């Protein structure tokens, strides 16, 4: 078996982000590392985040830095990754790619202890870059220009110090003196030798300055001084003319200003009043804002509070350091302040947000200062504050993030055409249940009822130069309704259109006149109101129309085609007639090419399952140029120009090719390339869209022609970053559509369905899924379906207060704040809070839950009806219990029907070692038609029941290393059978027939069997590789799929002969007594597939995302990405794709310097998986490279693109 | 000949031990080995962001705090070293 791995949704979490002028010019961009994806984003003028470029780099990006050579207008991007190389990238605006300027190897690949890549620091003047490892190694590269003004990089200079752990590095701004880098270091060499612990307790962190002597080309330790032992991060302080230079050392509870030859200036970080005393306050992210006259820092703590840090300085002397409370945002991994007044907060977990500055914290607020720092016997006096509503920032946009995906199931719960993906995302107060559907999100602008059931709709402009449409014309069975578009949309009767007849087509003709085609004629309405009518001869009626701005072709009943053209005076003149052999099913004329008089091609579809291309040139007018036979009668035709490859921001570089699209009566969309000169058809592809024949309409998406296909659901075909994508829209079935442009809505679609007129816009192009989110209370752990309509979710959080306690605390706070007499600021807070959000002045999503002691747990069981997104029952567990596993179970005695089993632990602690007060298995009964739960009983067990599963009318539970079978009793569960021979902790149980597949937390899968006659559980096979399981799924009788903590997916299979032997057991029970060697099982499973995803996989499922498609394995990861693995069905495809992958590996090595093969084999060699993510980079290659690879594969580039498109369409 | 060979291998080994932290030797104690493994593990957790996030979810801490905790544990990953027997 071979699998094709394809990422369906790229990682949505952010590792780090950095802002800079990467494209040059005034605009600022943000480079975002999302694990193995490097992205460039930019907020547009209205504050919407636009993704400019997204590249899969096949390596782990750990750090980013931007630098600029002096005098240059453009920033370069330095990437620290797991490749053992330093990579410098430049954004190429014209081609919309990252150009790799330099790639210097310095060590082994992989995230290792002493191989640099973890930290990056640049000299503020862009003269040098330091790349550091967690321990020992630091390398400095000198950056310069050569005579042709190209960037040069030196060989590395070492700044190593062995036995030293590095916490953070940064550049020190010292103007144009020799570049200096600062580092927080801790020497452990002596602590390792001292058994008394004396040295270890005295171990001291140091702040060390490394100076790069540009003259001697040498790095030396210039200065080293002890620093607070809680130090964790460094921030550069502007120097030279702008500031005092030096660094800010962020430490637990303190921020300290340090510089060589300058006394420390220290201030405490204010604490939240409700923070337990045992907890410190740690800064986790920082941003610097610099203006000509001033600068300040924004530091965010681990609880999400942002502080503005300012320095009072004169002449290089810092006299005071002030830390003022600024605002509270969800905890970020990176903060980026843009010059345009935006703040990008890249959240650690959950959605990212873009904020706009409303103020820069000039107003009075809680402030800690070095001047008022008080030292008492117990240490420094803390400063307290209470978070309040946003004052200085305003959220204007957000980027969805699924990180972390905790659990996922694919199921067609809503009985739609495609299954939905249900997933649990997020953490703590920001967690949610998200329902993903393949397709683009739309936003509905208006829905209005019409007096009848309309059959068609068009929009027309009055003049070719108009920006917006003037009329919406709706046709009914016996009338036409004209609506004028203005401030409001209202019916008009002075438009000149004939309203007593249905219409067949309405369009702008020539420069400024309108045309209405109705069954018995054509009405041509000139700009001055004159009307020309053309009537059909005899009793024949017009059945089909095709038109563009200058040409009209009508088909009369019986199959006669009449061709009209607009002449120079604006008159519609009949040019040619042509008799077809039978009735015409559909017509289309290609749009008039820029600067031409007419389009050359007319496509005619007939009921004899053929499509003909006819010429419209005067020389060979109405000659058949080519004929294509199709599998079913075509019902709709559309010509669409497609720029097939990448280049420019949307792929404008390459010559367009003209596609003829045909919607067939069988529901298939048929696409074929039309030769621009000869009209020959070639390279056809077809795709099933739905149960109805697709109707095709041309719409405008981001200023380019796109295609709307209306089948049993709507689809949009458009170009995104060089790929032509055909994606379903998440909207109901539509009858007829037209593009729509007005003052309020620049690029919309107007459509009819039923008796309603709908106006909508299409959002977030390029995404595969759209999501609906239902908020949850605590970190969700697992969920199950009940009766295919109800979800039961378990949520639990460590170190948090229960809902009642939080409610009480909040009330108390608001009461005290209200009564506080000198509390000017607190009164303010109330007002502010009330103004902004009346219901919840301090929403937990924004501020997080208050921290409790770490041994405190809160947890709840939720019954959710996904259709109405309503929680029908929510049980908060009491007494410090937390739920960890859930399953539905039907016990053999059918007294209660389906029951719910929930495994919980009471008082669970991980440190200093794992222990707990007790574990329980709760049994609940569904009441009120499954909407609510009622506790039947709970059974105490000796460990945490991390896995539960139904098995032959009983309940299997994995409790630590014990697998136990329970039956239902009146007061508790009854032990029936157990096996204690599992190595560590059971985390998953799957069953099939009498086999039980048990996943151990660090020892992969164990295959067990239950002997009913002897009431025994025994392990007959296990894996020989230690695997730290995080996800598992049952594939077939002999096969299991698993995901491990290190980011691998693997399949194991029991060899066929062993499987047969186990099932038949010819030895008469001997197999059961068979012993393996070294405590293992007698048989071993074989690994049949192995792949490194590069991201911890948390959920796996076998499912099909398209109707009638084959199954693939869908996986979700911690970083919020979704991928699929599709089994190949033919050997030819395997050959083709493995060769394509091989060529791409050679010709197109990954951007950040990690070898592709080595990355996919990071922990175990990749086996039988072809990486579709790499193959899909083929269209981004330059044309000559594409041709070269295609030649080697004996194909054309277009064929390769078609193959890639085909296989993608098999998955989603 | 024999003697100089041995000398060579030893010196090569010393060179490796100096260059690559954690290269073992014949007299490596159980404690030293474990310390080394632990430090490697922590460095790997810090380097792999998804792993850090995974721990952060388990402990309900922020990723930044988790990274700091792991860095702190690099000092004495296995507790205090055992008393030397020979002294």
Coordinates of C-alpha atoms in Angstrom, one line a residue, chain A residues 722-935:
Chain A
X722 CA -1.3 30.3 -9.4
X723 CA -3.6 27.4 -8.8
X724 CA -7.0 27.0 -10.4
X725 CA -9.2 26.0 -7.6
X726 CA -12.7 24.6 -7.8
X727 CA -14.2 24.8 -4.4
X728 CA -17.7 24.4 -3.1
X729 CA -19.4 27.3 -1.4
X730 CA -21.1 26.7 1.9
X731 CA -24.5 27.9 0.8
X732 CA -27.7 26.5 -0.2
X733 CA -28.5 25.3 -3.8
X734 CA -29.0 28.3 -6.1
X735 CA -31.0 28.5 -9.3
X736 CA -29.4 31.3 -11.3
X737 CA -26.7 33.8 -10.5
X738 CA -25.0 36.9 -11.7
X739 CA -22.1 39.0 -10.5
X740 CA -23.1 42.1 -8.6
X741 CA -21.3 45.3 -7.9
X742 CA -22.6 48.2 -6.0
X743 CA -21.4 50.9 -3.7
X744 CA -21.9 48.7 -0.6
X745 CA -20.6 45.6 -2.1
X746 CA -17.8 45.8 -4.7
X747 CA -17.6 42.1 -5.6
X748 CA -20.8 40.2 -4.8
X749 CA -23.1 37.7 -6.4
X750 CA -26.8 38.1 -6.8
X751 CA -28.7 34.8 -7.1
X752 CA -32.1 33.4 -7.1
X753 CA -33.3 30.3 -5.3
X754 CA -36.9 29.5 -4.5
X755 CA -38.8 32.8 -4.4
X756 CA -35.9 34.8 -2.9
X757 CA -33.3 37.0 -4.3
X758 CA -30.0 36.7 -2.5
X759 CA -27.0 38.9 -2.5
X760 CA -23.8 37.6 -1.0
X761 CA -20.0 37.9 -1.1
X762 CA -17.4 35.2 -1.0
X763 CA -14.8 35.5 1.7
X764 CA -11.5 34.1 2.6
X765 CA -10.5 32.8 -0.8
X766 CA -7.9 30.1 -0.9
X767 CA -9.2 28.3 2.1
X768 CA -10.3 24.7 1.9
X769 CA -12.7 24.7 4.9
X770 CA -15.1 27.1 6.5
X771 CA -15.9 26.8 10.1
X772 CA -18.6 27.5 12.6
X773 CA -17.5 27.7 16.2
X774 CA -19.4 26.9 19.4
X775 CA -17.6 28.1 22.5
X776 CA -16.8 25.7 25.3
X777 CA -15.9 26.3 28.9
X778 CA -12.7 24.4 29.6
X779 CA -10.0 22.7 27.5
X780 CA -11.9 20.0 25.7
X781 CA -10.5 16.5 25.9
X782 CA -12.6 14.1 24.0
X783 CA -16.1 13.7 22.6
X784 CA -18.5 11.1 21.4
X785 CA -21.6 11.0 19.2
X786 CA -24.8 9.7 20.6
X787 CA -27.5 8.4 18.2
X788 CA -25.8 10.3 15.4
X789 CA -27.3 13.5 16.5
X790 CA -25.9 14.6 19.9
X791 CA -22.4 15.2 21.0
X792 CA -21.1 14.5 24.5
X793 CA -17.9 16.5 25.2
X794 CA -15.7 16.3 28.3
X795 CA -13.7 19.3 29.3
X796 CA -11.2 19.7 32.0
X797 CA -8.6 22.3 33.1
X798 CA -5.9 22.2 35.7
X799 CA -5.2 25.1 38.0
X800 CA -8.5 26.9 37.5
X801 CA -11.5 27.9 39.6
X802 CA -15.0 26.4 39.0
X803 CA -17.7 28.5 37.4
X804 CA -19.3 29.4 40.8
X805 CA -16.1 30.4 42.4
X806 CA -15.2 32.6 39.4
X807 CA -18.7 34.1 39.5
X808 CA -18.4 34.9 43.1
X809 CA -15.0 36.4 42.8
X810 CA -16.1 38.6 39.9
X811 CA -19.1 39.8 41.7
X812 CA -17.0 40.6 44.8
X813 CA -14.5 42.5 42.7
X814 CA -17.1 44.6 41.0
X815 CA -18.8 45.4 44.2
X816 CA -15.6 46.5 45.8
X817 CA -14.5 48.4 42.8
X818 CA -17.8 50.2 42.8
X819 CA -17.5 51.2 46.4
X820 CA -13.9 52.1 46.3
X821 CA -13.8 55.8 47.1
X822 CA -10.4 56.9 45.9
X823 CA -10.8 54.5 43.0
X824 CA -11.0 57.0 40.2
X825 CA -9.4 54.4 37.9
X826 CA -11.6 51.6 39.1
X827 CA -14.8 53.7 38.4
X828 CA -13.3 54.2 35.0
X829 CA -12.9 50.5 34.6
X830 CA -16.5 49.9 35.4
X831 CA -17.6 52.4 32.8
X832 CA -15.3 51.2 30.2
X833 CA -16.2 47.6 30.8
X834 CA -19.9 48.5 30.7
X835 CA -19.6 50.5 27.6
X836 CA -17.7 48.0 25.6
X837 CA -19.4 44.8 26.6
X838 CA -22.5 45.1 28.6
X839 CA -23.0 41.4 29.2
X840 CA -19.6 40.5 30.3
X841 CA -17.3 43.3 31.3
X842 CA -14.3 41.0 31.7
X843 CA -14.8 38.3 29.1
X844 CA -12.8 35.2 29.9
X845 CA -11.8 34.7 26.3
X846 CA -9.9 37.9 26.5
X847 CA -8.5 37.8 30.0
X848 CA -8.2 34.1 30.7
X849 CA -9.3 32.3 33.8
X850 CA -7.8 33.4 37.1
X851 CA -5.0 31.0 38.1
X852 CA -5.6 28.6 41.0
X853 CA -3.2 26.3 42.7
X854 CA -1.9 23.7 40.4
X855 CA -3.5 20.7 42.2
X856 CA -7.0 22.2 41.6
X857 CA -9.0 20.8 38.7
X858 CA -12.3 21.9 37.1
X859 CA -14.1 19.8 34.6
X860 CA -17.5 19.4 33.0
X861 CA -19.5 17.0 30.8
X862 CA -21.5 18.7 28.2
X863 CA -24.3 17.5 26.0
X864 CA -24.4 19.5 22.8
X865 CA -26.9 19.6 20.1
X866 CA -24.8 20.6 17.1
X867 CA -27.7 21.5 14.8
X868 CA -28.9 24.3 17.1
X869 CA -25.4 24.8 18.6
X870 CA -27.1 24.7 22.0
X871 CA -25.9 22.9 25.2
X872 CA -28.8 20.9 26.5
X873 CA -27.0 19.7 29.6
X874 CA -23.8 20.7 31.4
X875 CA -22.6 18.8 34.5
X876 CA -19.7 20.4 36.4
X877 CA -17.8 17.7 38.2
X878 CA -17.4 18.4 41.9
X879 CA -14.6 17.7 44.4
X880 CA -11.6 18.3 42.3
X881 CA -12.5 15.6 39.8
X882 CA -11.5 15.9 36.1
X883 CA -12.8 13.9 33.2
X884 CA -10.3 12.2 30.9
X885 CA -12.2 9.6 28.9
X886 CA -15.6 9.1 27.6
X887 CA -17.5 6.4 25.6
X888 CA -21.0 5.2 25.0
X889 CA -21.7 1.7 26.0
X890 CA -24.6 -0.7 25.6
X891 CA -24.5 -3.3 28.3
X892 CA -25.8 -6.7 27.6
X893 CA -28.8 -6.5 29.8
X894 CA -30.8 -3.9 27.9
X895 CA -32.5 -2.3 30.9
X896 CA -31.1 1.2 30.3
X897 CA -30.2 1.2 26.6
X898 CA -27.2 3.3 25.7
X899 CA -25.2 4.5 28.7
X900 CA -22.4 7.0 28.9
X901 CA -19.2 6.0 30.7
X902 CA -16.8 8.8 31.8
X903 CA -13.4 8.2 33.3
X904 CA -12.3 10.7 35.9
X905 CA -9.5 11.3 38.3
X906 CA -9.7 13.1 41.6
X907 CA -6.9 15.4 42.8
X908 CA -4.5 14.5 40.0
X909 CA -1.0 15.9 40.2
X910 CA 1.9 15.6 37.8
X911 CA 4.7 17.0 39.9
X912 CA 6.8 16.1 41.6
X913 CA 5.4 12.7 40.6
X914 CA 2.2 11.6 39.3
X915 CA -0.3 10.8 42.0
X916 CA -4.0 11.0 42.6
X917 CA -6.6 10.6 45.3
X918 CA -8.7 8.3 43.3
X919 CA -10.0 7.5 39.9
X920 CA -13.6 6.9 39.0
X921 CA -15.7 5.6 36.2
X922 CA -19.1 7.4 36.1
X923 CA -22.0 5.7 34.4
X924 CA -24.7 8.1 33.1
X925 CA -28.0 7.4 31.6
X926 CA -29.4 9.6 28.8
X927 CA -32.7 11.1 29.7
X928 CA -35.1 13.4 27.8
X929 CA -34.4 11.8 24.5
X930 CA -30.7 12.1 25.0
X931 CA -30.7 15.8 25.8
X932 CA -29.7 15.3 29.4
X933 CA -27.7 13.0 31.6
X934 CA -28.5 11.4 34.9
X935 CA -25.8 9.7 37.1

